[in-house]
Each structure stands twice: as structure tokens, then as C-alpha cells.
């Protein structure tokens, strides 16, 4: 029996004193906790007045002492009484020397799943943590308190009611969490993209009808056809997928589309009202800001949808309908295969709604054919990995990068910059190519290279002009362009070619080229790849 926690430092610096597990004074009770105890100062003062002393600066240690103060021989009841005094979020696991065969776990707001193994029980904040050991999982709900022994589990609510939750079988294969010969999960996941896209599309396209068939939206399709207002809400990479989705929804449907950063939307007065559709995009389905923004949207009467990778995650459960990525677990902190999968699914959602309205069958058939070409087109980009590595190595000494793109390529530029900065810690900014002259271009000189997304679309000529502006300021250029475009090679210092497709689909393989560029840049700099500093895979606190 054991507990552990790779801690995200929310209170106090990352130090041994502040590291989990935290204990009561005698060391008989230990706990790990993910989340934030908001009233920890008040509780700390109350406990201090009763003689408790603290050895860390964390909010978590307070809970250890609080449970100790409530303990009278029954660990489950002590945990419940203590947690009733706590406000904030927690996924926590407690062990006690006098209960050597028992763990007690509880959650509110932070993810927690129970794995039912063969003669063993596992509890974690993410199923990927125990996938090697079991594929049977019980999704715990807010305010569940579970008492676990090797053979069984019993779940009560904090209000002391017994609840039954069935174990569910998860689809992910155990080897999905192995490196399978790759040096890093990020590289493995980049190379998994042809398969991830195939899985996203599988059974969801009707080529003869030029339409997508998304089973997860069937129950709400009539309401979607009536809708005029779509709000997409997400964070980080999922937000950039949402930005890409907006362009595609605007092209294929008549919806008014807004894209919101979840941490901003949750505190804003928005236009969301009954009849609005709010779509959360989230790999983990556990991002605290996205969950909170969705709850707000639900209060305003919106139809809540999810585009989520982790089956059974909180967002998949608080939304009325949605679509899963079916991309398998993503372990590397930098999101790669899920980004391209999200983009493809957004195209399918827009295609479905567009075809239910004005979009013609011929246009629909062309889009289906374009989507079906994506796995092999991504594979063609992956074949250039060595070439992209040499470019990344050639630029490894630069400390600043600009990424530019227009229209469908603009979100890809933002995502390319995020990939580079999060794993290689160099300064990288994305901007709409047309915005360059409104400020960004001031930074350009021979030490400030630009990555230009310049695949062939209606804005191509304008992007080319931007590249000339960069050249005239001695800026170096790495271009991502459509195969066969020879003109661009006269302007750019390096060109990565991606296969031709519909204008709004070409950016998807282009995004893969930028993932490889970021990966090899970070390797060339000797950076930690899968767990970059200061970042967590699932951001389950605000
Ligand atoms: O699980 P989510 O998609 O909700 O996560 C949102 C962001 O935290 C995430 O996309 C983050 O930006 C990426 N790990 C960056 O690569």
C-alpha cells in the first residue's frame, strides 16, 4: 500500500518540506492532495490555536492535521468530518498507521478515478497512471469518499449516503502508455498522428452523402440545426484548435461563432443564452477553468457539448452530448496528436451542420475526400523528420522566434509558437501575419527568425508580401508551404513542404511540421521534453 504525488506548487516553493505526502504531528497519518484548499489560512489559525504546529507552507498539511483532530478510531468518518469544514478543490488519498489495510480517497473539483485490479485497487487522478495494471475504472463524482481495501471499495458521499458506482471497461491498450522504442512520449505521439486521425475519422464519414455521422451528437442534432450561436471554450492548445474551428464553422455553416479562453470567459458577462451552444474542447476533460466556464454556460441555459479525449472525464459527464477523439492517451505535456485530432473533428462537426443547412453534397463530398487524405499527408510530413531536425539544429542558438500565418494558418502559427516555447523555453510569439506591421515587425532583425505558415490559400500572396518585409529587415525565414511552390524557396531560407489539400485542411499537416520543429529544437537545447518545467499535463486547479 502506498501513496505519492508529483506536486504542482500552488502554495510555497517546490521544496522537500512542501512536498507530499503531508503528515500529522506523530506521522501516523499521511495524505496526498491535488487541488487547492481555499480556507486553509482560517483552518490553520484554528488548528494553531489548538496547539497544532506546521512544518510546511502548504494548504495540504492543514488537511492532515484537520483529519487528525477529527480522528476517533474511524478513518472514513474523520475524513468526512474534516472535509465538511474545507472549501476548495481536492482529490486526496489518506493512509493511517492504525488502518494498515485501508486507503481513504475523496474528491471535489479535482479528478479522481479508481482502478479495480486483480487483487488490488488503484486510485489516481488519471487512468493513464494505472493502465498497465487494470482497464476497469470507476469514475468518482464530486463529494465521493471511498474506502479502499485490497479486495473492495465502498463509496459514500460527504453527506454520509452510500452510493453505487459501476466499474467501466476502458478502451485504451496498455501499450499505449509505453514508449515503444521512442526516446520521448512527445515524439511517439507526433508519429501516432496518422493513426489518431484515422481513429477520429473511422466510421464517422459518409463519402456518398458528403456528410459526417457523429453518433455522440445525434440526440441533440435537432437543437443544433436550430442554433445560431456557437461558443467554443477551451485553454492552451485546445483553445488554438477552437480558433481554427471558428474559421471552419464560419466557412461551412451560418453560425455566429465565438471562441473564448476559459479562464476569461468564466468571469465575463457573455452573450450566452438559451439556444446558444457551448462547446468545450479539452484533451483531459479535467481542465478546471474549462469546467468552470461550462458550468457558468449551463447556468445561462446553453446546450453544453464536449470534444474530449479522456472518456468518462468530468467534461464528458457535465455535457449533454459530444464527440470523443479516440486518440489514446496523450502522456507528453505538450499536446500534439490531440491538437490535429481536435481540428479534424471540428471540421466534421462543421461539415455535419453545414450539410444540414445550405452546404451542397458536392462540396460535402470534396471535404470528406480531403479529410480522408489527411492520415497519409501527415505521414508524408513525418517522413521529413530528419530534414526538420537539421533545420531545428541550425536555429538552436536563436533565443526569439516569430510565427506568422493568416486565416486558417493563424491558429497554427499560435500553436507552433506555444509548442516551441513550452518545451524549449525560448521566446516564441505567434501573430496574424497582417498584424505584423502593427508592432511585431519592430523585433525583426538577423537574430530574430520567423516561421511563416504559407500554404496555398486565398491569402497566400499577402503572406508572401509579409515574408518580403521580413527579408528586407534581414530576418531569417523558415516557411511551411504547399508542395510544388517553387516561388517561396527564393524568399525563405528554409522551406518545409506539406501536401496540397483544401485550403482549410492544409494547416493540419503543417501543424505536424511545427511540432517536429519544436521537438527537435528542444532536443538540440538539451531540454526536458515530456515534462517541461513548471507545467502540468492536466491543469486541474484555477
Ligand atoms: O486538457 P486540455 O486540453 O483542457 O488542456 C488545456 C491546456 O492545458 C493544454 O492544451 C496545454 O496548453 C497543452 N499541454 C500545451 O501543449
XYZ file of C-alpha atoms and ligand atoms in Angstrom:
558
model
C 0.000 0.000 0.000
C 1.431 3.400 -0.836
C 0.637 6.953 -1.881
C 2.546 9.577 -3.839
C 2.061 12.843 -5.692
C 4.095 14.721 -8.282
C 3.294 18.119 -6.933
C 2.313 21.276 -8.727
C 3.471 24.068 -6.408
C 0.400 26.142 -5.579
C 1.388 27.130 -2.036
C 5.019 27.647 -1.130
C 8.069 26.900 -3.219
C 8.858 23.424 -4.558
C 10.957 22.112 -1.630
C 11.266 18.960 0.437
C 9.208 20.462 3.291
C 6.417 21.368 0.919
C 6.476 18.039 -0.904
C 3.800 15.414 -0.434
C 2.857 13.310 1.426
C 1.970 15.539 4.365
C 1.558 14.119 7.818
C 0.057 14.760 11.237
C 2.466 15.601 14.063
C 3.062 11.980 15.093
C 3.480 10.797 11.498
C 0.710 8.218 11.893
C -1.472 9.836 9.219
C -0.242 10.682 5.737
C -2.015 12.168 2.774
C -1.506 13.392 -0.755
C -3.715 16.067 -2.243
C -4.308 17.568 -5.657
C -6.304 20.822 -5.653
C -6.435 23.953 -3.537
C -7.839 24.354 -0.024
C -9.196 27.882 -0.194
C -9.889 28.386 3.526
C -6.580 26.905 4.630
C -5.456 30.079 6.409
C -8.546 30.133 8.607
C -8.232 26.426 9.327
C -4.525 26.826 10.035
C -5.186 29.558 12.623
C -7.897 27.475 14.284
C -5.623 24.429 14.457
C -2.685 26.515 15.675
C -4.878 27.818 18.494
C -5.418 24.179 19.486
C -1.667 23.568 19.597
C -1.019 22.141 16.150
C 2.287 23.106 14.572
C 3.097 23.110 10.869
C 6.218 22.056 9.058
C 5.325 23.295 5.568
C 3.741 26.295 3.858
C 1.184 24.189 2.026
C -2.577 24.194 2.168
C -2.475 20.385 2.176
C -0.738 19.977 5.504
C -3.701 21.699 7.139
C -5.962 18.856 5.999
C -3.651 16.261 7.543
C -3.941 17.994 10.930
C -7.655 18.560 10.484
C -8.302 14.851 9.926
C -6.068 14.099 12.891
C -8.174 16.458 15.021
C -11.362 14.661 13.934
C -9.989 11.143 14.295
C -11.608 8.897 16.918
C -10.744 5.472 15.541
C -12.875 5.611 12.353
C -10.750 6.947 9.491
C -13.588 7.316 6.974
C -15.719 9.343 9.361
C -12.731 11.505 10.331
C -12.049 12.280 6.673
C -15.708 13.147 6.075
C -15.958 15.410 9.124
C -12.727 17.166 8.168
C -13.691 17.667 4.536
C -17.045 19.154 5.503
C -15.011 22.033 7.007
C -12.961 22.533 3.873
C -13.749 24.789 0.958
C -11.895 24.496 -2.329
C -10.942 21.557 -4.503
C -9.418 18.243 -3.613
C -8.539 14.849 -4.919
C -6.923 13.292 -1.895
C -5.794 9.952 -0.550
C -5.228 9.272 3.143
C -3.475 6.429 4.947
C -3.180 5.791 8.670
C -0.851 3.555 10.684
C -3.783 2.128 12.650
C -5.569 1.085 9.420
C -2.821 -0.791 7.611
C -5.168 -2.385 5.065
C -7.175 0.707 4.150
C -6.857 3.815 1.996
C -9.467 6.565 2.054
C -9.821 8.794 -1.004
C -12.120 11.720 -1.724
C -12.691 14.216 -4.493
C -14.294 17.562 -5.156
C -13.434 19.518 -8.285
C -10.180 17.622 -8.885
C -10.187 14.450 -10.974
C -10.021 11.055 -9.315
C -10.505 7.592 -10.710
C -10.449 4.214 -9.045
C -8.853 1.264 -10.812
C -10.187 -2.168 -9.958
C -7.276 -4.567 -10.384
C -6.762 -8.234 -9.832
C -6.471 -8.479 -6.050
C -5.502 -4.817 -5.849
C -7.106 -1.395 -6.008
C -5.570 1.725 -7.508
C -6.568 5.324 -7.227
C -5.197 8.142 -9.355
C -6.094 11.438 -10.943
C -5.785 9.983 -14.458
C -6.416 6.493 -15.816
C -3.121 6.578 -17.748
C -1.384 6.243 -14.361
C -2.648 2.687 -13.835
C -3.471 1.494 -17.338
C -0.621 -1.015 -17.166
C -2.325 -2.695 -14.208
C -6.031 -2.590 -14.986
C -8.545 -1.416 -17.569
C -11.510 -1.426 -15.139
C -12.223 2.018 -13.840
C -14.758 3.671 -11.545
C -15.197 7.401 -12.167
C -15.648 9.113 -8.814
C -18.045 12.041 -8.535
C -17.662 15.262 -6.571
C -18.018 14.709 -2.812
C -17.469 10.962 -3.088
C -15.471 9.435 -0.238
C -14.207 5.969 -0.987
C -12.805 3.439 1.451
C -10.467 1.057 -0.318
C -9.033 -2.287 0.686
C -7.135 -4.732 -1.497
C -10.382 -6.564 -2.393
C -13.148 -3.987 -2.354
C -14.249 -0.415 -2.295
C -17.162 1.321 -0.611
C -18.320 4.764 -1.696
C -20.229 7.246 0.454
C -20.979 10.867 -0.156
C -19.675 13.525 2.179
C -23.281 13.771 3.393
C -22.992 10.137 4.544
C -25.099 8.437 1.898
C -23.959 5.130 0.392
C -23.660 5.251 -3.442
C -23.120 2.505 -6.016
C -20.814 3.248 -8.948
C -20.138 0.573 -11.520
C -16.680 -0.164 -12.888
C -16.381 0.536 -16.612
C -14.042 -1.035 -19.119
C -11.693 1.440 -20.797
C -10.708 1.024 -24.430
C -7.087 2.143 -24.212
C -4.491 -0.557 -24.779
C -1.863 -0.972 -22.023
C 0.996 -0.491 -24.516
C -0.451 2.938 -25.311
C 1.384 4.183 -22.221
C 4.724 2.597 -23.183
C 7.436 4.403 -25.145
C 7.692 1.528 -27.648
C 11.247 2.409 -28.612
C 10.756 6.191 -28.916
C 13.054 8.390 -26.802
C 10.139 10.569 -25.670
C 6.359 10.353 -25.490
C 6.101 13.590 -27.426
C 7.892 12.108 -30.432
C 5.869 8.905 -30.167
C 2.654 10.896 -30.089
C 3.714 13.051 -33.035
C 4.301 9.862 -35.006
C 0.978 8.403 -33.871
C -0.922 11.112 -35.707
C -1.799 9.226 -38.906
C -3.393 6.574 -36.677
C -5.000 9.118 -34.341
C -6.611 10.903 -37.295
C -7.742 7.592 -38.774
C -9.361 6.784 -35.428
C -11.012 10.204 -35.275
C -12.498 9.718 -38.754
C -13.307 6.000 -38.508
C -16.984 5.307 -39.126
C -17.784 8.999 -38.967
C -17.760 9.930 -42.666
C -20.346 9.055 -45.306
C -18.482 9.703 -48.577
C -21.531 9.097 -50.797
C -23.564 11.666 -48.838
C -20.736 14.123 -48.322
C -21.570 14.337 -44.642
C -20.220 13.351 -41.224
C -22.048 10.951 -38.966
C -21.293 11.816 -35.347
C -23.173 9.414 -33.096
C -22.405 11.470 -29.999
C -24.362 14.427 -31.382
C -27.388 12.506 -32.666
C -29.506 13.134 -29.583
C -29.088 16.918 -29.906
C -28.947 17.269 -33.694
C -32.378 18.890 -33.991
C -31.399 21.521 -31.443
C -28.091 22.080 -33.238
C -29.875 22.652 -36.543
C -31.959 25.370 -34.874
C -28.963 27.065 -33.251
C -27.490 30.378 -34.462
C -24.841 30.958 -31.832
C -21.859 28.732 -31.053
C -19.330 29.486 -28.324
C -16.183 27.389 -28.198
C -14.404 27.399 -24.837
C -11.020 25.899 -24.022
C -7.444 26.585 -22.888
C -3.950 26.421 -24.392
C -3.584 24.133 -27.368
C -7.276 23.221 -27.205
C -8.042 26.952 -27.462
C -5.990 27.188 -30.645
C -7.898 24.207 -32.044
C -11.037 26.185 -31.200
C -9.720 29.228 -33.084
C -9.112 27.010 -36.112
C -12.610 25.581 -35.638
C -14.126 29.061 -35.776
C -12.743 29.678 -39.262
C -14.066 26.317 -40.431
C -17.519 26.750 -38.848
C -17.748 30.198 -40.403
C -16.899 28.754 -43.816
C -19.171 25.727 -43.691
C -22.128 26.899 -41.579
C -24.143 30.055 -40.922
C -23.448 30.000 -37.199
C -22.173 33.041 -35.343
C -19.073 31.645 -33.679
C -17.144 32.961 -30.693
C -14.048 31.364 -29.216
C -13.268 32.023 -25.590
C -10.294 31.368 -23.338
C -11.976 29.526 -20.472
C -10.191 31.412 -17.684
C -11.515 34.687 -19.108
C -14.985 33.512 -20.008
C -15.784 32.165 -16.561
C -15.695 35.685 -15.092
C -17.175 37.629 -18.013
C -20.668 38.693 -18.895
C -21.215 36.834 -22.140
C -23.867 36.590 -24.855
C -24.688 33.034 -23.860
C -28.423 32.421 -23.503
C -30.948 29.617 -24.006
C -30.464 28.462 -27.594
C -26.699 29.082 -27.530
C -24.493 26.066 -27.994
C -21.307 25.963 -25.917
C -18.629 23.504 -26.961
C -15.790 22.677 -24.565
C -12.621 21.367 -26.171
C -10.313 19.544 -23.805
C -7.874 16.676 -24.127
C -8.067 15.740 -20.457
C -11.665 16.731 -19.845
C -10.416 17.887 -16.435
C -9.159 21.430 -17.023
C -10.507 23.423 -14.087
C -11.090 26.676 -15.985
C -12.915 24.947 -18.822
C -15.121 23.041 -16.386
C -15.978 26.240 -14.503
C -16.760 28.118 -17.734
C -19.024 25.272 -18.846
C -20.861 25.295 -15.538
C -21.441 29.030 -15.989
C -22.733 28.455 -19.529
C -25.036 25.716 -18.235
C -26.496 28.166 -15.724
C -27.336 30.502 -18.622
C -29.343 27.749 -20.315
C -26.936 26.838 -23.126
C -26.724 23.418 -24.717
C -23.381 22.035 -23.476
C -21.247 19.914 -25.812
C -17.787 18.400 -25.358
C -14.913 17.484 -27.612
C -12.847 15.399 -25.233
C -10.209 12.672 -25.413
C -10.493 11.100 -21.983
C -13.631 9.003 -21.808
C -15.532 9.442 -18.552
C -13.726 12.674 -17.645
C -15.570 15.479 -15.888
C -16.298 17.462 -19.071
C -17.657 14.387 -20.785
C -20.013 13.960 -17.840
C -21.235 17.535 -17.415
C -22.015 17.982 -21.121
C -25.225 16.797 -22.711
C -23.609 15.380 -25.837
C -20.263 15.386 -27.605
C -17.566 13.688 -29.570
C -14.575 11.727 -28.312
C -11.179 11.899 -30.014
C -10.456 8.181 -29.577
C -6.770 9.096 -29.902
C -5.495 7.007 -26.986
C -3.691 8.523 -24.019
C -1.506 11.567 -24.560
C 1.302 11.482 -21.999
C 3.713 14.200 -23.140
C 2.780 17.522 -21.567
C 2.965 19.181 -24.990
C -0.242 18.326 -26.781
C 0.372 17.064 -30.324
C -1.810 14.265 -31.626
C -4.819 15.637 -29.815
C -4.469 19.050 -31.490
C -4.671 17.641 -35.016
C -7.406 15.231 -33.945
C -9.397 18.139 -32.467
C -9.010 20.092 -35.714
C -10.301 17.140 -37.784
C -13.275 16.589 -35.510
C -14.162 20.280 -35.624
C -14.171 20.039 -39.424
C -16.505 17.035 -39.175
C -18.827 18.882 -36.804
C -18.942 21.887 -39.128
C -19.489 19.599 -42.115
C -22.398 17.872 -40.394
C -24.104 21.141 -39.512
C -23.291 22.747 -42.860
C -24.758 19.820 -44.761
C -27.929 20.002 -42.659
C -28.257 23.574 -43.915
C -27.013 25.123 -47.137
C -23.799 23.194 -47.923
C -24.104 21.186 -51.159
C -23.456 17.470 -51.480
C -20.615 18.133 -53.937
C -18.896 20.474 -51.501
C -19.502 17.920 -48.768
C -18.010 15.106 -50.836
C -14.929 17.186 -51.537
C -14.465 17.835 -47.811
C -14.879 14.158 -46.947
C -12.257 13.256 -49.565
C -9.927 15.931 -48.176
C -10.310 14.620 -44.632
C -9.650 11.060 -45.757
C -6.363 12.137 -47.330
C -5.059 13.622 -44.064
C -3.532 10.490 -42.461
C -1.285 9.856 -45.472
C -0.500 13.561 -45.805
C 0.607 13.679 -42.178
C 2.704 10.557 -42.794
C 4.377 12.448 -45.656
C 5.347 15.237 -43.235
C 6.651 12.695 -40.730
C 8.948 11.298 -43.420
C 10.683 14.675 -43.385
C 11.539 14.410 -39.686
C 15.291 14.219 -40.323
C 15.190 17.260 -42.582
C 13.174 19.217 -39.996
C 15.687 18.132 -37.340
C 18.544 19.657 -39.339
C 16.618 22.933 -39.605
C 15.879 22.922 -35.873
C 19.553 22.298 -35.119
C 20.603 25.112 -37.423
C 18.391 27.511 -35.430
C 19.223 26.146 -31.968
C 21.267 29.236 -30.998
C 18.402 31.716 -31.508
C 16.510 32.897 -28.432
C 13.494 34.524 -30.130
C 11.089 33.379 -32.835
C 8.051 34.866 -34.513
C 5.381 32.602 -36.037
C 3.018 34.115 -38.579
C 0.036 32.900 -40.559
C -3.228 34.181 -41.959
C -6.781 32.865 -41.776
C -6.704 29.071 -41.187
C -2.957 29.258 -40.660
C -3.184 31.904 -37.949
C -4.203 29.465 -35.178
C -1.483 27.102 -36.399
C 1.087 29.901 -36.014
C -0.088 30.455 -32.426
C 0.077 26.733 -31.717
C 3.538 26.442 -33.323
C 4.828 29.210 -31.061
C 3.278 27.599 -27.983
C 4.880 24.231 -28.822
C 8.305 25.806 -29.179
C 8.187 27.945 -26.044
C 6.702 25.325 -23.725
C 9.345 22.669 -24.326
C 12.440 24.639 -25.318
C 11.940 27.767 -23.158
C 12.844 30.176 -25.945
C 10.731 33.221 -26.574
C 8.246 32.468 -29.370
C 5.290 34.613 -30.359
C 2.546 33.879 -32.800
C 0.796 36.631 -34.693
C -1.669 37.073 -37.508
C 0.579 37.883 -40.461
C -1.416 41.042 -41.164
C -0.775 42.289 -37.638
C 2.981 42.216 -38.086
C 3.224 45.764 -39.303
C 1.223 46.966 -36.284
C 4.085 46.249 -33.922
C 5.674 42.813 -34.157
C 7.936 43.684 -37.083
C 9.882 46.045 -34.846
C 11.527 42.999 -33.295
C 12.777 41.529 -36.579
C 16.483 41.544 -37.349
C 19.108 38.937 -38.236
C 18.801 37.427 -34.737
C 15.028 37.047 -34.761
C 13.876 34.317 -37.186
C 10.288 33.943 -38.361
C 8.376 30.756 -39.090
C 5.889 31.554 -41.856
C 2.835 29.400 -42.478
C 2.349 29.966 -46.179
C 0.324 27.081 -47.580
C -1.653 27.910 -50.737
C -4.957 29.635 -49.954
C -6.656 32.932 -50.771
C -4.298 34.843 -48.508
C -1.110 33.310 -49.898
C 0.028 36.398 -51.848
C -0.411 38.573 -48.787
C 1.665 36.216 -46.654
C 4.342 36.334 -49.328
C 4.420 40.140 -49.021
C 4.885 39.769 -45.273
C 7.817 37.466 -45.907
C 9.411 40.065 -48.166
C 9.004 42.635 -45.411
C 10.851 40.294 -43.056
C 13.613 39.674 -45.599
C 14.155 43.376 -46.103
C 14.865 43.610 -42.370
C 17.447 40.786 -42.609
C 15.145 38.374 -40.799
C 15.666 34.675 -41.405
C 12.624 32.714 -42.594
C 11.551 29.123 -42.234
C 8.486 28.646 -44.426
C 5.898 25.888 -44.375
C 4.488 25.791 -47.891
C 2.473 23.666 -50.267
C 4.362 21.097 -52.351
C 5.204 22.452 -55.788
C 5.519 26.074 -54.617
C 8.930 26.983 -56.023
C 8.483 30.721 -55.734
C 8.673 30.617 -51.959
C 12.105 28.955 -51.996
C 13.526 32.215 -53.443
C 12.381 34.160 -50.380
C 12.651 31.740 -47.445
C 15.919 30.441 -46.015
C 14.379 27.028 -45.442
C 11.143 25.526 -46.731
C 9.216 22.571 -45.330
C 6.733 21.324 -47.904
C 3.356 19.830 -46.996
C 0.913 18.145 -49.405
C -1.852 20.088 -51.182
C -5.428 19.777 -49.934
C -8.460 22.027 -49.440
C -7.289 25.397 -48.163
C -8.682 24.838 -44.660
C -7.258 21.302 -44.352
C -3.672 22.088 -45.347
C -2.845 23.679 -41.986
C -3.318 20.325 -40.224
C -0.215 18.622 -41.726
C 1.539 21.994 -41.403
C 0.935 21.846 -37.644
C 2.748 18.500 -37.581
C 5.812 20.099 -39.207
C 5.850 22.714 -36.430
C 5.529 20.038 -33.731
C 8.623 18.327 -35.136
C 10.445 21.648 -35.298
C 9.629 22.330 -31.630
C 10.595 18.808 -30.593
C 13.983 18.814 -32.316
C 14.676 22.380 -31.130
C 14.139 21.278 -27.540
C 16.291 18.164 -28.035
C 19.064 20.309 -29.554
C 18.920 22.561 -26.488
C 19.080 19.571 -24.131
C 15.678 20.336 -22.606
C 13.399 18.000 -20.721
C 10.811 17.039 -23.345
C 7.871 15.232 -21.804
C 7.702 17.141 -18.527
C 8.771 20.708 -19.230
C 9.470 22.848 -16.183
C 6.552 24.497 -14.379
C 3.920 22.730 -16.489
C 1.400 20.002 -15.724
C -0.411 17.787 -18.200
C -3.847 18.391 -16.715
C -4.355 21.807 -15.176
C -6.869 20.849 -12.541
C -6.502 23.995 -10.441
C -7.506 27.504 -11.373
O -6.671 19.004 -21.298
P -6.916 20.320 -22.006
O -6.959 20.167 -23.496
O -8.131 21.016 -21.482
O -5.685 21.201 -21.639
C -5.639 22.545 -21.997
C -4.222 23.074 -21.942
O -3.719 22.997 -20.641
C -3.300 22.264 -22.862
O -3.809 22.239 -24.161
C -1.884 22.865 -22.887
O -1.893 24.138 -23.428
C -1.006 21.933 -23.689
N -0.485 20.897 -22.847
C 0.097 22.622 -24.388
O 0.768 21.738 -25.215
